[in-house]
Amino acid sequence: MSSSNEEQLKYLSEAQRKVKEQAFYMKRAIDANDITLTLSLAADMLRELKTSLLTPRNYYELYMRVLDELRHVEEFFMSLNKAGSPMVELYERVQHCANVVPRLYLLIAVGGVYIKSGEAPAKDILKDLIEMVKCVQYPTRGLFLRNYLSQTSRDKLPDTGSEYEGIGGDVTDAYEFVLENFKEMNRLWVRLQHMGGDKSTRKKREKERQDLKILVGTNLVRLSQLEGVDAQTYKETILPNILEQVTLCKDTIAQGYLMDCIIQCYPGRLDYVNYCLGMCASVLSATKTPELDENSVIEIEELLSIPLSSLALQVLDLKQYAELLTYLPYENRRQVATILVRSTLFSNGKLDTLDKLDKLLSSITPLIKDEEKDGEPPASDAGAGDPSDEAEFVDEQTLVARVIHMIKSDDSDVQFKLFSMARKHFGQGGVKRIKHTLPCLVFSGLRLAERVKAREVAVTKYTSRVEKANKKNKKQEDEYAAACKAAEDAATEEEPAVMPTKPEPIAIPDPPPAPKTSCRKVFQFLHEIITAMAVSYPELSLKLFLQAAITADKCQFKAIAYEFMSQAFILYEDELTDSKAQLQALILMVGTLLSCRNFESDDYDSLITKTTQYAAKLLKKPDQCKMVTLCSHLFYAGAASDPNHYHDPKRVLECLQKALKIADGCMASSAHVHLFVEILNQYLYYFELDNPAIQDKYLSGLIALINEHIDGMDHNEQRAEVEVTYRNTLKHIGRKKKDEKTKQKFAGINTGA
Amino acid sequence: MSIFGFGTNIKMQVNLDTPPSNVTKEIKLNSTSATSDNPQPGPNDNIEVRKLPVYTNLDKCSGSVALQLPQGKKCEHLGLKATLSRNYSGSLTSEKELCIQHQTTEPEINNSIKMEVGIEDCLHIEFEYEKQKYSLGDIIIGKIYFLLVRIKIKHMELAVIRRESAGAGPNLFNESETLLKFEVMDGAPVKGECIPVRLFLAGIPQDLTPTYRNVANKFSLKYYINLVLVDEEDRRYFKQQEVTLWRKTLG
């Protein structure tokens, strides 16, 4: 049956033409109400379906065409019935046809109308039909014939609640019918594989089988649509039946496809899914060394991926899921793992138990660490992949990092344990992976630290509350006792004692549970992580140390904050060599120091001095100038009203003056003028803040200096830029001079205007 | 034809009473010049379809003869002689054709036909037909069970064959005719498959008659069912079984 595309089209169009022709005469016979002629012509038309020349796809085209025409015949039968013809006669008459394929199509057509007429119980007719269709054993023809049977019978099954229920049968008859059809169709479908031929025809057969698979799958859909089938029946009777067929047929294509169908028909039912996976796993484990070909691998991968969209994390509860996963090669496991993570994220899954997290992380090991890829040793960390691989890798690791955000427990102790577990897993990922995964863990850890701190604070508050309450209660009791005594003393024989009312004691609420994992411990945990990263990623670690310092400061842990800061500084000194990196790091360090409010003043002192020194040692002069200027703020941190403010006015001035000096030494053309203006703005800032060291004379002097230098500049873009900035500054001063409130203060600044 | 002036002027009409069965049958009749020596139909042959009354062998054939004489004439006759015959000519005759059907009752014993046949290492089947004796409007119901299938079967069919034999000894003459080829299965089954058979004898286009065995020691008419399996190379494997047909109803 190997014919070219052209030949196929030729056969197909020839067959379709004949069908059209017969159908034309047939319709005429129908109009003339001539039963004999109609049946004869219908048989002629249906005879075209006897062909063995067409591929399944083309046969399908022909089949659809014939079915279109067959509809007229069905309607004719219905009209005959309405006119009073007993169906049993027609049912017999069509069986006179001597060719089996036309005979059975006609029988099914009549059968459908027969059931509808109600002249015989539906189950009897269905039973007869399913028995008679056995006569077509040729796979393709048999499959299509049975498909016609399935289609025709679909709305005539004696399902619960249907009009055919009762005498016509019940849902058991319905599903037994569908199961039988399914069983036989599956057998025919598998038989196609073994229709012989060499390797090239085998490939073709497999493709043909793929084209036909939906015919088999439809039966499973039918079963899932039966109203009368409850979970019990499905689990105890139907599913085992189906799975038995799946196992018995010993065909990988069938098994893969059918498992897909089963799961798709009943989404979200965990026990079914587990059952199916279990069957699949047991099938595989039964074969000692399962040689999984490409198709089976793809099917298993799909099988494992399908339940994810509806079940997400719940698949981890399925024992067989993990087991089945192990049968797949590396690459496919990776795919499944990716889908698993994505669907969990999408469904807002919560990883709130150690067990869940462990299961998840174990399932996604291909994403977390390197493994042997099908016999090859694990890829080295230094693998220089091409850019697209790199991008893919980054995406993948970002996805993994997001897993950390799914770790949510109401109990901070549990959360800590979960983070520790995650740390262990991610630590195995190697240098390339930790860059993406560990920072996420650090940030989450910092949030946890704040949570734990809040708990600790609550405990402390509670303790003092309890003390107060106890004191008050004691006082109340004493007062009451005294009042009672006084009443008794005052009592006479005529006037008995009037006892005071007993006061209600103040209720003492239950204590909040103290966290078992202290805040300090969390910081230790984070310290370890950041240190571990420092070797390979010093800049990143520096940033993380700074971040941690801020959080530690917020939690009132001065010593820990200082420790983090010093670690950051050490990294700066030892590891940062690139001037750009230094500049950026330095800016962050200044910002961090300004955010922290709780350092001991000695500690703060040494830190800011160190920072300023770093600033002065930067390679490029303009950078030095800018940074030293910035550092001046370290010496004037916080508003005057702030109890923790650090004000050293003189050092501020020193910084600014040093900056000026550096700026002066800038050789780059007119860069220094720009710097001067910037420094002037800084002076202005401190002046407005009433920094005692910054006096108006300094401003006046600087303005004069700038004026001088500007005149000496070439007329170019740079000058224009500087002039704009400068003019704005002068305008600002001008406004201040005019304003009633600041007139006096700014009077002393000579702008030379 | 008249010798003495009679005959041509008298018209005779025979009317047969309706037979007890009250059944008629349409028969195609040839008025043919064909003889046993020259059985080919000639150019002047007509084929007509006539409805004939049906009698069984137990029926009485009754009727009336009406003579129409010309005005004033008398006719003396010695009596009527009614002869049942074929191909009778001479005297004043009027021919009326009848149809005779042999009706019997349900056979008392009617066992099934069940047999296992096959070819070593190639094909083994067990077939079963529900009955050995079938009425003419009956259904041949059975099944074919495949015990061993090592050939590539293309399809399977049942043929209904009628065999007439006439004469005896050196004059024995046999004639076989396949009345119907009924396809029972399309494609190749596997071992263990059981294919149902349901053949409606009423669907056979030709008239069926009951089985006749040795009528007048000269004439037999027998029916056979031939189960044929055809393989991909058009080789045919068959098994023939005689079935007995009997007439249940007239018509």
mmCIF file of C-alpha atoms in Angstrom, chain A residues 196-414:
data_model
loop_
_atom_site.group_PDB
_atom_site.id
_atom_site.type_symbol
_atom_site.label_atom_id
_atom_site.label_comp_id
_atom_site.label_asym_id
_atom_site.label_seq_id
_atom_site.Cartn_x
_atom_site.Cartn_y
_atom_site.Cartn_z
ATOM 1 C CA GLY A 196 4.328 -6.342 8.377
ATOM 2 C CA GLY A 197 6.742 -4.620 6.116
ATOM 3 C CA ASP A 198 10.268 -3.430 6.525
ATOM 4 C CA LYS A 199 11.687 -0.621 8.581
ATOM 5 C CA SER A 200 10.516 2.161 6.300
ATOM 6 C CA THR A 201 6.933 0.927 6.257
ATOM 7 C CA ARG A 202 7.125 0.552 10.005
ATOM 8 C CA LYS A 203 7.772 4.265 10.376
ATOM 9 C CA LYS A 204 4.892 4.935 8.078
ATOM 10 C CA ARG A 205 2.659 2.638 10.086
ATOM 11 C CA GLU A 206 3.537 4.497 13.243
ATOM 12 C CA LYS A 207 2.581 7.747 11.648
ATOM 13 C CA GLU A 208 -0.658 6.240 10.414
ATOM 14 C CA ARG A 209 -1.361 5.040 13.900
ATOM 15 C CA GLN A 210 -0.887 8.556 15.222
ATOM 16 C CA ASP A 211 -3.418 9.742 12.674
ATOM 17 C CA LEU A 212 -5.918 7.192 13.905
ATOM 18 C CA LYS A 213 -5.416 7.458 17.619
ATOM 19 C CA ILE A 214 -8.258 9.832 18.192
ATOM 20 C CA LEU A 215 -10.727 7.197 17.017
ATOM 21 C CA VAL A 216 -9.708 5.049 19.947
ATOM 22 C CA GLY A 217 -9.514 7.901 22.412
ATOM 23 C CA THR A 218 -13.070 9.016 21.701
ATOM 24 C CA ASN A 219 -14.393 5.979 23.541
ATOM 25 C CA LEU A 220 -12.695 7.100 26.698
ATOM 26 C CA VAL A 221 -14.266 10.511 26.325
ATOM 27 C CA ARG A 222 -17.663 8.812 25.945
ATOM 28 C CA LEU A 223 -17.122 6.954 29.163
ATOM 29 C CA SER A 224 -16.317 10.134 30.991
ATOM 30 C CA GLN A 225 -19.491 11.716 29.656
ATOM 31 C CA LEU A 226 -21.828 9.091 31.064
ATOM 32 C CA GLU A 227 -23.976 10.697 33.708
ATOM 33 C CA GLY A 228 -24.672 7.511 35.548
ATOM 34 C CA VAL A 229 -21.046 6.636 36.191
ATOM 35 C CA ASP A 230 -20.011 7.682 39.647
ATOM 36 C CA ALA A 231 -16.512 7.725 41.036
ATOM 37 C CA GLN A 232 -17.019 4.363 42.669
ATOM 38 C CA THR A 233 -18.037 2.603 39.479
ATOM 39 C CA TYR A 234 -15.298 4.280 37.559
ATOM 40 C CA LYS A 235 -12.650 3.298 40.017
ATOM 41 C CA GLU A 236 -13.792 -0.248 40.621
ATOM 42 C CA THR A 237 -15.012 -1.347 37.262
ATOM 43 C CA ILE A 238 -14.279 0.927 34.376
ATOM 44 C CA LEU A 239 -10.783 2.159 35.037
ATOM 45 C CA PRO A 240 -9.333 -1.269 35.847
ATOM 46 C CA ASN A 241 -10.918 -2.525 32.653
ATOM 47 C CA ILE A 242 -9.329 0.191 30.593
ATOM 48 C CA LEU A 243 -5.982 -0.194 32.255
ATOM 49 C CA GLU A 244 -6.078 -3.914 31.712
ATOM 50 C CA GLN A 245 -6.410 -3.249 28.019
ATOM 51 C CA VAL A 246 -3.601 -0.759 28.163
ATOM 52 C CA THR A 247 -1.302 -3.270 29.801
ATOM 53 C CA LEU A 248 -2.324 -6.287 27.751
ATOM 54 C CA CYS A 249 -1.779 -4.690 24.406
ATOM 55 C CA LYS A 250 1.939 -4.336 25.149
ATOM 56 C CA ASP A 251 2.222 -1.475 22.730
ATOM 57 C CA THR A 252 4.091 1.645 23.746
ATOM 58 C CA ILE A 253 2.327 4.043 21.443
ATOM 59 C CA ALA A 254 -1.052 2.861 22.694
ATOM 60 C CA GLN A 255 -0.029 2.933 26.310
ATOM 61 C CA GLY A 256 1.331 6.422 26.165
ATOM 62 C CA TYR A 257 -1.625 7.874 24.303
ATOM 63 C CA LEU A 258 -4.253 6.099 26.365
ATOM 64 C CA MET A 259 -2.748 7.162 29.660
ATOM 65 C CA ASP A 260 -2.886 10.741 28.386
ATOM 66 C CA CYS A 261 -6.536 10.330 27.510
ATOM 67 C CA ILE A 262 -7.436 8.826 30.823
ATOM 68 C CA ILE A 263 -5.914 11.676 32.732
ATOM 69 C CA GLN A 264 -7.359 14.310 30.446
ATOM 70 C CA CYS A 265 -10.838 12.903 30.762
ATOM 71 C CA TYR A 266 -10.785 13.157 34.498
ATOM 72 C CA PRO A 267 -8.688 16.129 35.424
ATOM 73 C CA GLY A 268 -7.927 16.958 38.993
ATOM 74 C CA ARG A 269 -8.968 13.628 40.419
ATOM 75 C CA LEU A 270 -5.929 12.737 42.398
ATOM 76 C CA ASP A 271 -6.762 9.124 42.987
ATOM 77 C CA TYR A 272 -7.297 8.423 39.305
ATOM 78 C CA VAL A 273 -4.095 10.115 38.439
ATOM 79 C CA ASN A 274 -2.285 8.127 41.047
ATOM 80 C CA TYR A 275 -3.865 4.943 39.827
ATOM 81 C CA CYS A 276 -2.809 5.642 36.271
ATOM 82 C CA LEU A 277 0.671 6.619 37.197
ATOM 83 C CA GLY A 278 0.848 3.556 39.359
ATOM 84 C CA MET A 279 -0.144 1.329 36.494
ATOM 85 C CA CYS A 280 2.374 2.962 34.245
ATOM 86 C CA ALA A 281 5.092 2.653 36.837
ATOM 87 C CA SER A 282 4.272 -0.955 37.531
ATOM 88 C CA VAL A 283 4.331 -1.716 33.830
ATOM 89 C CA LEU A 284 7.750 -0.194 33.555
ATOM 90 C CA SER A 285 9.099 -1.758 36.669
ATOM 91 C CA ALA A 286 7.848 -5.130 35.499
ATOM 92 C CA THR A 287 10.214 -4.992 32.559
ATOM 93 C CA LYS A 288 13.652 -5.456 33.992
ATOM 94 C CA THR A 289 15.452 -2.916 31.873
ATOM 95 C CA PRO A 290 12.840 -0.773 30.298
ATOM 96 C CA GLU A 291 14.144 0.271 26.974
ATOM 97 C CA LEU A 292 12.216 3.393 26.422
ATOM 98 C CA ASP A 293 12.198 4.548 22.884
ATOM 99 C CA GLU A 294 11.733 8.167 21.927
ATOM 100 C CA ASN A 295 7.974 7.912 21.652
ATOM 101 C CA SER A 296 7.497 6.400 25.059
ATOM 102 C CA VAL A 297 9.732 8.998 26.577
ATOM 103 C CA ILE A 298 7.696 11.744 25.039
ATOM 104 C CA GLU A 299 4.492 10.088 26.202
ATOM 105 C CA ILE A 300 5.722 9.644 29.747
ATOM 106 C CA GLU A 301 6.883 13.214 29.839
ATOM 107 C CA GLU A 302 3.469 14.328 28.693
ATOM 108 C CA LEU A 303 1.856 11.982 31.139
ATOM 109 C CA LEU A 304 3.728 13.612 33.971
ATOM 110 C CA SER A 305 3.163 17.122 32.677
ATOM 111 C CA ILE A 306 -0.574 16.955 32.125
ATOM 112 C CA PRO A 307 -1.677 16.730 35.747
ATOM 113 C CA LEU A 308 0.557 19.636 36.664
ATOM 114 C CA SER A 309 -1.691 22.322 35.278
ATOM 115 C CA SER A 310 -4.530 21.294 37.530
ATOM 116 C CA LEU A 311 -2.752 19.692 40.446
ATOM 117 C CA ALA A 312 0.546 21.526 40.662
ATOM 118 C CA LEU A 313 2.102 20.750 44.012
ATOM 119 C CA GLN A 314 -0.341 17.998 44.784
ATOM 120 C CA VAL A 315 1.455 15.702 42.375
ATOM 121 C CA LEU A 316 4.146 15.484 44.984
ATOM 122 C CA ASP A 317 1.725 13.553 47.137
ATOM 123 C CA LEU A 318 1.571 10.884 44.485
ATOM 124 C CA LYS A 319 4.115 8.256 45.300
ATOM 125 C CA GLN A 320 4.276 7.063 41.769
ATOM 126 C CA TYR A 321 5.000 10.459 40.374
ATOM 127 C CA ALA A 322 8.543 10.607 41.624
ATOM 128 C CA GLU A 323 9.066 6.991 40.716
ATOM 129 C CA LEU A 324 7.937 7.527 37.163
ATOM 130 C CA LEU A 325 10.134 10.567 36.886
ATOM 131 C CA THR A 326 13.205 8.454 37.402
ATOM 132 C CA TYR A 327 12.544 6.551 34.206
ATOM 133 C CA LEU A 328 13.022 9.618 32.116
ATOM 134 C CA PRO A 329 16.381 10.779 30.851
ATOM 135 C CA TYR A 330 17.946 13.981 32.136
ATOM 136 C CA GLU A 331 16.665 16.407 29.543
ATOM 137 C CA ASN A 332 13.051 15.276 29.875
ATOM 138 C CA ARG A 333 13.178 15.406 33.641
ATOM 139 C CA ARG A 334 14.389 18.934 33.334
ATOM 140 C CA GLN A 335 11.391 19.811 31.178
ATOM 141 C CA VAL A 336 8.965 18.255 33.607
ATOM 142 C CA ALA A 337 10.701 19.982 36.494
ATOM 143 C CA THR A 338 10.361 23.351 34.773
ATOM 144 C CA ILE A 339 6.670 22.823 34.185
ATOM 145 C CA LEU A 340 6.235 21.692 37.766
ATOM 146 C CA VAL A 341 7.792 24.849 39.134
ATOM 147 C CA ARG A 342 5.862 27.083 36.761
ATOM 148 C CA SER A 343 2.527 25.505 37.564
ATOM 149 C CA THR A 344 3.226 25.692 41.268
ATOM 150 C CA LEU A 345 4.006 29.378 40.968
ATOM 151 C CA PHE A 346 0.949 29.941 38.874
ATOM 152 C CA SER A 347 -1.306 28.211 41.346
ATOM 153 C CA ASN A 348 0.207 30.181 44.269
ATOM 154 C CA GLY A 349 1.319 27.000 45.874
ATOM 155 C CA LYS A 350 2.466 27.142 49.447
ATOM 156 C CA LEU A 351 5.450 25.216 50.614
ATOM 157 C CA ASP A 352 4.720 25.132 54.292
ATOM 158 C CA THR A 353 6.020 21.793 55.418
ATOM 159 C CA LEU A 354 9.461 20.279 55.331
ATOM 160 C CA ASP A 355 8.055 17.234 53.639
ATOM 161 C CA LYS A 356 6.547 19.226 50.777
ATOM 162 C CA LEU A 357 9.668 21.248 50.230
ATOM 163 C CA ASP A 358 11.874 18.220 50.321
ATOM 164 C CA LYS A 359 9.698 16.423 47.778
ATOM 165 C CA LEU A 360 9.629 19.408 45.485
ATOM 166 C CA LEU A 361 13.338 20.018 45.612
ATOM 167 C CA SER A 362 14.020 16.345 45.045
ATOM 168 C CA SER A 363 11.753 16.358 42.004
ATOM 169 C CA ILE A 364 13.505 19.300 40.468
ATOM 170 C CA THR A 365 17.082 18.180 40.994
ATOM 171 C CA PRO A 366 17.898 18.566 37.290
ATOM 172 C CA LEU A 367 17.348 22.272 37.774
ATOM 173 C CA ILE A 368 19.168 22.509 41.062
ATOM 174 C CA LYS A 369 22.353 20.730 40.398
ATOM 175 C CA ASP A 370 24.433 19.156 37.727
ATOM 176 C CA GLU A 371 23.909 15.509 37.078
ATOM 177 C CA GLU A 372 25.221 12.830 34.887
ATOM 178 C CA LYS A 373 23.507 13.325 31.600
ATOM 179 C CA ASP A 374 22.813 9.901 30.254
ATOM 180 C CA GLY A 375 26.193 8.518 31.018
ATOM 181 C CA GLU A 376 28.193 11.648 30.449
ATOM 182 C CA PRO A 377 29.893 13.242 33.420
ATOM 183 C CA PRO A 378 28.263 16.378 34.808
ATOM 184 C CA ALA A 379 28.894 19.504 32.835
ATOM 185 C CA SER A 380 31.572 21.628 34.374
ATOM 186 C CA ASP A 381 30.578 24.898 35.930
ATOM 187 C CA ALA A 382 32.792 26.783 33.583
ATOM 188 C CA GLY A 383 30.839 25.550 30.570
ATOM 189 C CA ALA A 384 30.983 28.371 28.107
ATOM 190 C CA GLY A 385 27.684 27.931 26.367
ATOM 191 C CA ASP A 386 26.396 30.048 23.573
ATOM 192 C CA PRO A 387 24.309 33.137 24.504
ATOM 193 C CA SER A 388 20.965 31.458 23.991
ATOM 194 C CA ASP A 389 21.940 28.627 26.328
ATOM 195 C CA GLU A 390 23.095 31.188 28.830
ATOM 196 C CA ALA A 391 19.816 33.074 28.646
ATOM 197 C CA GLU A 392 17.924 29.832 29.068
ATOM 198 C CA PHE A 393 20.032 28.928 32.044
ATOM 199 C CA VAL A 394 19.399 32.274 33.703
ATOM 200 C CA ASP A 395 15.661 31.903 33.135
ATOM 201 C CA GLU A 396 15.740 28.480 34.620
ATOM 202 C CA GLN A 397 17.621 29.551 37.702
ATOM 203 C CA THR A 398 15.377 32.553 38.181
ATOM 204 C CA LEU A 399 12.505 30.134 38.166
ATOM 205 C CA VAL A 400 14.191 28.059 40.822
ATOM 206 C CA ALA A 401 14.823 31.145 42.901
ATOM 207 C CA ARG A 402 11.128 31.909 42.814
ATOM 208 C CA VAL A 403 10.540 28.647 44.623
ATOM 209 C CA ILE A 404 11.907 30.369 47.683
ATOM 210 C CA HIS A 405 9.055 32.845 47.567
ATOM 211 C CA MET A 406 6.658 29.956 47.805
ATOM 212 C CA ILE A 407 8.035 28.991 51.174
ATOM 213 C CA LYS A 408 5.449 30.421 53.515
ATOM 214 C CA SER A 409 4.759 29.256 57.001
ATOM 215 C CA ASP A 410 2.914 31.083 59.726
ATOM 216 C CA ASP A 411 5.400 29.753 62.208
ATOM 217 C CA SER A 412 8.759 31.483 61.919
ATOM 218 C CA ASP A 413 10.522 28.474 63.364
ATOM 219 C CA VAL A 414 9.213 26.268 60.620
#
